[in-house]
Amino acid sequence: MIPVITIDGPSGSGKGTLARRLAEQLGFHLLDSGALYRLTALAAQKRNIDLEAPEVAAVAQSLNVRFDPDGAAYLDDACVDSVLRTEQTGAMASKIAARPDVRAALLERQRAFATAPGLVADGRDMGTVVFPDAPAKLFLDASAQIRAERRYKQLIENGLSANLAALVEEIQARDDRDRNRAVAPLVPAEDALVVDSTHLSIEAVEARMMEFIRAQG
Ligand code: C5P
């Protein structure tokens, strides 16, 4: 069986960075599942399809995307990386992600990322729904304030504009939607190691996670 490490958690918890670092250390492939929801929302928007319309599931099913080796995302062969990471796109993604038909349409595409020598997958339901048999499951949390501050820094570093107070509100609204939806809500898997990164450096979180992964064999 292909070893899969899952990292779930709310937006801005640092799971994307951690997933990348763990994948590098282990020499595994990487799945940023949030990018697939973001890309589906962008593809629907590009085709002028309302995010509540039934056609969104077909858009998810036939998504024409690729990622270059450093993770930049292409939709229909156009690089969409900068618009992909905005909070507006995140909010659109979280709206369509509450739909069972969209989640079902993306399920097999996500599972197909599990190829040798192994996969690190980050998202909201990696350990609970997409890879329930993964040998090592992690759940990364942090306070909403610190997550908004980190996201703010990230956006500014990427040359995008941002407003911290608005980010706190947006992050809380997105969290509420992700945690309280009927399908695949954001919850730690029963067998996940939960790490709160509010007062921990990336390095400290990484060390704790690696220790857990090694202990799972
Ligand atoms: O992780 P990221 O912020 O890119 O995810 C964007 C949105 O996509 C999340 O707010 C969530 O609603 C949705 N998502 C999801 N399941 C995943 C990954 C992301 O529902 N596995």
Tab-separated table of C-alpha atoms and ligand atoms in Angstrom:
chain	number	residue	atom	x	y	z
A	1	MET	CA	0.000	0.000	0.000
A	2	ILE	CA	1.223	3.529	-0.825
A	3	PRO	CA	2.057	5.425	2.391
A	4	VAL	CA	-0.083	8.548	2.769
A	5	ILE	CA	0.433	11.255	5.396
A	6	THR	CA	-2.623	13.476	5.876
A	7	ILE	CA	-2.570	17.005	7.291
A	8	ASP	CA	-5.932	18.626	7.908
A	9	GLY	CA	-6.738	21.903	9.577
A	10	PRO	CA	-8.351	25.326	9.173
A	11	SER	CA	-7.142	27.957	6.725
A	12	GLY	CA	-3.885	29.633	7.659
A	13	SER	CA	-2.875	26.983	10.212
A	14	GLY	CA	0.361	26.435	8.298
A	15	LYS	CA	-0.584	23.032	6.924
A	16	GLY	CA	0.427	23.950	3.359
A	17	THR	CA	3.942	24.911	4.455
A	18	LEU	CA	4.239	21.868	6.713
A	19	ALA	CA	2.943	19.535	4.013
A	20	ARG	CA	5.574	20.865	1.594
A	21	ARG	CA	8.369	20.475	4.141
A	22	LEU	CA	7.343	16.964	5.147
A	23	ALA	CA	7.006	15.905	1.488
A	24	GLU	CA	10.524	17.219	0.828
A	25	GLN	CA	11.991	15.427	3.842
A	26	LEU	CA	10.293	12.156	2.981
A	27	GLY	CA	10.742	12.449	-0.809
A	28	PHE	CA	6.954	12.072	-1.239
A	29	HIS	CA	4.495	13.661	-3.670
A	30	LEU	CA	2.304	16.522	-2.469
A	31	LEU	CA	-1.445	17.096	-2.786
A	32	ASP	CA	-2.782	20.566	-2.000
A	33	SER	CA	-6.447	19.560	-2.101
A	34	GLY	CA	-7.640	23.103	-1.349
A	35	ALA	CA	-6.169	24.160	-4.697
A	36	LEU	CA	-8.586	21.788	-6.468
A	37	TYR	CA	-11.578	23.448	-4.781
A	38	ARG	CA	-10.129	26.870	-5.555
A	39	LEU	CA	-9.516	25.900	-9.198
A	40	THR	CA	-13.047	24.532	-9.539
A	41	ALA	CA	-14.459	27.841	-8.273
A	42	LEU	CA	-12.247	29.814	-10.681
A	43	ALA	CA	-13.175	27.549	-13.613
A	44	ALA	CA	-16.890	28.025	-12.869
A	45	GLN	CA	-16.433	31.780	-12.591
A	46	LYS	CA	-14.527	31.850	-15.898
A	47	ARG	CA	-17.430	30.071	-17.608
A	48	ASN	CA	-19.961	32.444	-15.972
A	49	ILE	CA	-21.531	29.574	-14.048
A	50	ASP	CA	-23.233	30.539	-10.804
A	51	LEU	CA	-21.549	28.826	-7.810
A	52	GLU	CA	-24.910	27.376	-6.793
A	53	ALA	CA	-25.750	25.995	-10.248
A	54	PRO	CA	-25.770	22.203	-10.774
A	55	GLU	CA	-23.170	22.592	-13.567
A	56	VAL	CA	-20.427	23.280	-10.999
A	57	ALA	CA	-20.113	19.521	-10.341
A	58	ALA	CA	-19.460	18.923	-14.053
A	59	VAL	CA	-16.832	21.690	-13.959
A	60	ALA	CA	-15.121	19.863	-11.049
A	61	GLN	CA	-15.283	16.548	-12.909
A	62	SER	CA	-13.713	17.895	-16.102
A	63	LEU	CA	-11.228	20.293	-14.505
A	64	ASN	CA	-8.231	20.853	-16.812
A	65	VAL	CA	-5.452	21.636	-14.338
A	66	ARG	CA	-1.793	20.942	-13.801
A	67	PHE	CA	0.805	21.935	-11.240
A	68	ASP	CA	4.405	22.685	-12.134
A	69	PRO	CA	7.164	21.222	-9.919
A	70	ASP	CA	7.258	24.260	-7.602
A	71	GLY	CA	3.489	24.057	-7.117
A	72	ALA	CA	2.282	26.855	-9.459
A	73	ALA	CA	-1.229	26.051	-10.721
A	74	TYR	CA	-2.442	26.164	-14.332
A	75	LEU	CA	-6.084	26.215	-15.371
A	76	ASP	CA	-6.740	25.491	-19.065
A	77	ASP	CA	-2.986	26.074	-19.578
A	78	ALA	CA	-2.996	29.594	-18.074
A	79	CYS	CA	-1.059	30.223	-14.848
A	80	VAL	CA	-3.609	31.275	-12.212
A	81	ASP	CA	-1.361	31.105	-9.180
A	82	SER	CA	-1.743	34.668	-7.917
A	83	VAL	CA	-5.558	34.781	-8.146
A	84	LEU	CA	-5.737	31.227	-6.762
A	85	ARG	CA	-4.344	32.237	-3.373
A	86	THR	CA	-6.527	35.275	-2.672
A	87	GLU	CA	-9.026	35.228	0.203
A	88	GLN	CA	-11.860	35.876	-2.309
A	89	THR	CA	-10.996	32.671	-4.154
A	90	GLY	CA	-10.748	30.862	-0.791
A	91	ALA	CA	-14.251	32.058	0.108
A	92	MET	CA	-15.648	30.908	-3.267
A	93	ALA	CA	-13.894	27.547	-2.792
A	94	SER	CA	-15.433	27.088	0.636
A	95	LYS	CA	-18.919	27.769	-0.782
A	96	ILE	CA	-18.693	25.096	-3.458
A	97	ALA	CA	-16.859	22.758	-1.048
A	98	ALA	CA	-20.048	22.508	1.034
A	99	ARG	CA	-21.754	20.753	-1.926
A	100	PRO	CA	-21.758	16.922	-1.868
A	101	ASP	CA	-21.849	16.700	-5.702
A	102	VAL	CA	-18.682	18.828	-6.010
A	103	ARG	CA	-16.881	16.820	-3.289
A	104	ALA	CA	-17.835	13.545	-4.983
A	105	ALA	CA	-16.585	14.843	-8.338
A	106	LEU	CA	-13.144	15.618	-6.848
A	107	LEU	CA	-12.740	12.447	-4.779
A	108	GLU	CA	-11.058	10.096	-7.264
A	109	ARG	CA	-8.885	12.876	-8.656
A	110	GLN	CA	-7.478	13.396	-5.151
A	111	ARG	CA	-6.935	9.669	-4.550
A	112	ALA	CA	-5.036	9.406	-7.833
A	113	PHE	CA	-2.245	11.527	-6.281
A	114	ALA	CA	-1.301	8.579	-4.032
A	115	THR	CA	1.524	7.080	-6.077
A	116	ALA	CA	4.948	5.632	-5.116
A	117	PRO	CA	6.950	6.411	-3.112
A	118	GLY	CA	4.205	8.115	-1.072
A	119	LEU	CA	2.023	11.188	-0.610
A	120	VAL	CA	1.592	14.054	1.816
A	121	ALA	CA	-1.969	15.388	1.391
A	122	ASP	CA	-3.254	18.564	2.992
A	123	GLY	CA	-6.840	19.809	3.283
A	124	ARG	CA	-9.914	19.516	5.493
A	125	ASP	CA	-11.008	15.887	5.069
A	126	MET	CA	-7.833	14.088	4.004
A	127	GLY	CA	-7.737	11.866	7.102
A	128	THR	CA	-11.510	11.497	7.543
A	129	VAL	CA	-12.839	10.957	3.983
A	130	VAL	CA	-10.271	10.911	1.177
A	131	PHE	CA	-7.573	8.731	2.797
A	132	PRO	CA	-9.284	7.138	5.829
A	133	ASP	CA	-6.673	4.323	5.914
A	134	ALA	CA	-3.647	6.646	5.950
A	135	PRO	CA	-1.062	5.359	8.443
A	136	ALA	CA	-0.195	8.822	9.811
A	137	LYS	CA	-2.836	11.526	10.260
A	138	LEU	CA	-2.121	15.020	11.510
A	139	PHE	CA	-4.433	17.893	12.391
A	140	LEU	CA	-2.941	21.350	12.650
A	141	ASP	CA	-4.792	24.107	14.476
A	142	ALA	CA	-4.015	27.687	15.624
A	143	SER	CA	-6.011	30.653	16.920
A	144	ALA	CA	-7.970	32.640	14.298
A	145	GLN	CA	-6.001	35.811	15.132
A	146	ILE	CA	-2.597	34.243	14.560
A	147	ARG	CA	-3.810	32.538	11.387
A	148	ALA	CA	-5.059	35.854	10.021
A	149	GLU	CA	-1.700	37.473	10.860
A	150	ARG	CA	0.195	34.721	9.058
A	151	ARG	CA	-2.072	34.937	6.025
A	152	TYR	CA	-1.629	38.720	6.018
A	153	LYS	CA	2.167	38.343	5.951
A	154	GLN	CA	1.963	35.741	3.206
A	155	LEU	CA	-0.262	37.930	1.003
A	156	ILE	CA	1.956	40.986	1.477
A	157	GLU	CA	5.068	38.931	0.688
A	158	ASN	CA	3.391	37.763	-2.510
A	159	GLY	CA	2.796	41.387	-3.520
A	160	LEU	CA	-0.964	41.219	-2.873
A	161	SER	CA	-2.930	43.762	-0.862
A	162	ALA	CA	-4.499	42.786	2.470
A	163	ASN	CA	-6.384	44.197	5.453
A	164	LEU	CA	-5.791	42.401	8.751
A	165	ALA	CA	-9.162	43.126	10.414
A	166	ALA	CA	-11.019	42.019	7.296
A	167	LEU	CA	-8.871	38.879	7.124
A	168	VAL	CA	-9.753	37.895	10.714
A	169	GLU	CA	-13.450	38.176	9.832
A	170	GLU	CA	-13.099	36.319	6.537
A	171	ILE	CA	-11.086	33.533	8.139
A	172	GLN	CA	-13.681	33.124	10.889
A	173	ALA	CA	-16.537	33.052	8.370
A	174	ARG	CA	-14.707	30.448	6.272
A	175	ASP	CA	-13.907	28.361	9.379
A	176	ASP	CA	-17.549	28.407	10.467
A	177	ARG	CA	-18.641	27.217	7.041
A	178	ASP	CA	-15.954	24.492	6.889
A	179	ARG	CA	-16.577	23.231	10.444
A	180	ASN	CA	-20.372	23.292	10.347
A	181	ARG	CA	-21.179	21.910	6.909
A	182	ALA	CA	-23.100	18.654	6.602
A	183	VAL	CA	-20.608	16.874	4.326
A	184	ALA	CA	-16.972	16.249	5.285
A	185	PRO	CA	-16.866	18.956	7.977
A	186	LEU	CA	-13.496	20.053	9.290
A	187	VAL	CA	-12.855	17.750	12.267
A	188	PRO	CA	-9.749	15.817	13.311
A	189	ALA	CA	-9.845	12.119	12.453
A	190	GLU	CA	-10.148	10.009	15.613
A	191	ASP	CA	-6.627	8.668	15.145
A	192	ALA	CA	-5.027	12.024	14.232
A	193	LEU	CA	-2.278	13.750	16.171
A	194	VAL	CA	-3.629	17.237	16.912
A	195	VAL	CA	-0.976	19.964	17.039
A	196	ASP	CA	-1.775	23.545	18.029
A	197	SER	CA	0.756	25.800	16.315
A	198	THR	CA	-0.379	29.080	17.946
A	199	HIS	CA	2.768	29.286	20.072
A	200	LEU	CA	5.047	26.985	18.077
A	201	SER	CA	7.526	27.715	15.302
A	202	ILE	CA	7.245	25.892	11.977
A	203	GLU	CA	10.423	23.987	12.901
A	204	ALA	CA	8.974	22.838	16.224
A	205	VAL	CA	5.738	21.671	14.559
A	206	GLU	CA	7.714	19.892	11.856
A	207	ALA	CA	9.871	18.070	14.420
A	208	ARG	CA	6.792	16.931	16.375
A	209	MET	CA	5.107	15.724	13.187
A	210	MET	CA	8.181	13.847	11.951
A	211	GLU	CA	8.486	12.118	15.316
A	212	PHE	CA	4.839	11.008	15.065
A	213	ILE	CA	5.236	9.832	11.441
A	214	ARG	CA	8.341	7.783	12.332
A	215	ALA	CA	6.535	6.255	15.318
A	216	GLN	CA	3.749	5.047	12.985
A	217	GLY	CA	6.395	3.118	11.006
B	1	C5P	O1	-6.859	24.951	2.024
B	1	C5P	P1	-7.461	26.091	1.245
B	1	C5P	O2	-7.607	27.348	2.024
B	1	C5P	O3	-6.773	26.300	-0.063
B	1	C5P	O4	-8.932	25.579	0.890
B	1	C5P	C1	-9.912	26.421	0.320
B	1	C5P	C2	-11.290	25.923	0.722
B	1	C5P	O5	-11.528	24.660	0.080
B	1	C5P	C3	-11.476	25.644	2.216
B	1	C5P	O6	-11.943	26.772	2.922
B	1	C5P	C4	-12.476	24.513	2.244
B	1	C5P	O7	-13.798	24.995	2.240
B	1	C5P	C5	-12.261	23.791	0.931
B	1	C5P	N1	-11.549	22.532	1.108
B	1	C5P	C6	-12.283	21.428	1.477
B	1	C5P	N2	-11.678	20.226	1.568
B	1	C5P	C7	-10.374	20.095	1.348
B	1	C5P	C8	-9.582	21.221	1.008
B	1	C5P	C9	-10.214	22.441	0.908
B	1	C5P	O8	-13.480	21.529	1.709
B	1	C5P	N3	-9.830	18.891	1.435
